Short mmCIF file of C-alpha atoms in Angstrom, two decimals:
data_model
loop_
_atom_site.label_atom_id
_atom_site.label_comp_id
_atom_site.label_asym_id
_atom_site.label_seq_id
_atom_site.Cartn_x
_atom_site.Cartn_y
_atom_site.Cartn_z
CA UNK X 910 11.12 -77.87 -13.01
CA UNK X 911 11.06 -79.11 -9.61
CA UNK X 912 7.78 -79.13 -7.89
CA UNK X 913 6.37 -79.87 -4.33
CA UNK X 914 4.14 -79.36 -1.82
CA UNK X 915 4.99 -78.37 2.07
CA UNK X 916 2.36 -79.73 4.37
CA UNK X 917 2.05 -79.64 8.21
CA UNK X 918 2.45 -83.59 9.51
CA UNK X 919 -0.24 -83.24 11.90
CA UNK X 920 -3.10 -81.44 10.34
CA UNK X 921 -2.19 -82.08 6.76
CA UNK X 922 -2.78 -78.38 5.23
CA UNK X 923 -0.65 -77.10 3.05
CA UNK X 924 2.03 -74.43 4.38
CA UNK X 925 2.10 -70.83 2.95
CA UNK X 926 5.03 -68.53 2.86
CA UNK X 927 8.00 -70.78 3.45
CA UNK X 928 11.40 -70.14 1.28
CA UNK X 929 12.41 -73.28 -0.45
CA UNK X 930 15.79 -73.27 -2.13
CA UNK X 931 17.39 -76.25 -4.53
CA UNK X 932 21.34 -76.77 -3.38
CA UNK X 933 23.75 -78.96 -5.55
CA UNK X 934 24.58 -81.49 -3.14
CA UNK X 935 28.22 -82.24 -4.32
CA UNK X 936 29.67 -79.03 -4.76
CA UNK X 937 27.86 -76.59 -2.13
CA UNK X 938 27.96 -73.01 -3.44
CA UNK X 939 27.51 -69.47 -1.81
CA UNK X 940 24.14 -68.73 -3.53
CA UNK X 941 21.63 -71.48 -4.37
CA UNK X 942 20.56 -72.68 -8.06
CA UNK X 943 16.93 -71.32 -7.41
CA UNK X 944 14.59 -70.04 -4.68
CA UNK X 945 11.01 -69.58 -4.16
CA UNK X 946 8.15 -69.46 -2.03
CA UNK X 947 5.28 -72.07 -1.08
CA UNK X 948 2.13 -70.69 -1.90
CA UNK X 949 -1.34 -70.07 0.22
CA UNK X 950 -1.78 -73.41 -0.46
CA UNK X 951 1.84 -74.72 0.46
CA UNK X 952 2.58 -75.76 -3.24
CA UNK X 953 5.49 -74.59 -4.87
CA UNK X 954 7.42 -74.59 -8.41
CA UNK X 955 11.49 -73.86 -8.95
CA UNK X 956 13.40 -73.90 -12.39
CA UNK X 957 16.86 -74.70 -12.46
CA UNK X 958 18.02 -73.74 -15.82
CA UNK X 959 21.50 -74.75 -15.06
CA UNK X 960 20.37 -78.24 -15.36
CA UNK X 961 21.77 -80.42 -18.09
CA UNK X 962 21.42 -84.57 -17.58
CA UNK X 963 21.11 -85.79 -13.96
CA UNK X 964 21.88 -83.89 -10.64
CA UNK X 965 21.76 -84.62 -7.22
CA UNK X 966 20.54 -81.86 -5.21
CA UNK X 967 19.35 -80.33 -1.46
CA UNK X 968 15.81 -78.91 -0.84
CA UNK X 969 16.06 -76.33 2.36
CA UNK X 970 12.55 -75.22 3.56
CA UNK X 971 12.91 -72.15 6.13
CA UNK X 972 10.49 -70.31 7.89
CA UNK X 973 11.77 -66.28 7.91
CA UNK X 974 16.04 -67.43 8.60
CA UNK X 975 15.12 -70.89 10.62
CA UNK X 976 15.73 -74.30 8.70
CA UNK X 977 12.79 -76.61 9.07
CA UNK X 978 13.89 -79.45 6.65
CA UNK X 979 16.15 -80.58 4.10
CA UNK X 980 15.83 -83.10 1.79
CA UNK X 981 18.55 -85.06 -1.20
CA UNK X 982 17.09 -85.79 -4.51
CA UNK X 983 18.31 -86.62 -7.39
CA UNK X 984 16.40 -84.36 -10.42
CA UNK X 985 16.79 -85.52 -14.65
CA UNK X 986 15.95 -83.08 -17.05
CA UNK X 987 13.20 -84.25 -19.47
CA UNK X 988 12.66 -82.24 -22.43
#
């Protein structure tokens, strides 16, 4: 699973009803592995079930069809 929470810099409240989608970062694709939306809290939860060993990937945060942020990780899956 890939967690996080989406916070405004200033105030530091959580940010509701932002998409976040999860990207491979090496090999871009038409669709994205998962999508979801932030919470009223700002917290959200994806599963990528795709996921075998280590992948690096791109976290796009969008408010309605504008791109706030995006962010490279690198996820392991660990069960």
């Amino acid at each position: 699973n890939v967690t996080g929470h989406v916070v405004d810099e200033s105030s530091g409240q959580g940010i509701p009803s932002l998409r976040i989608e999860v990207w491979p970062a090496q090999t871009p694709g038409r669709q994205p592995l998962a999508r979801t939306t932030t919470g009223a809290d700002g917290r959200f939860a994806l599963e990528i079930s795709s996921l075998t060993g280590t992948m690096d990937i791109v976290l796009k945060v969008y408010a309605e069809d504008k791109l706030l942020a995006h962010v490279g990780k690198q996820i392991r899956r660990t069960d």
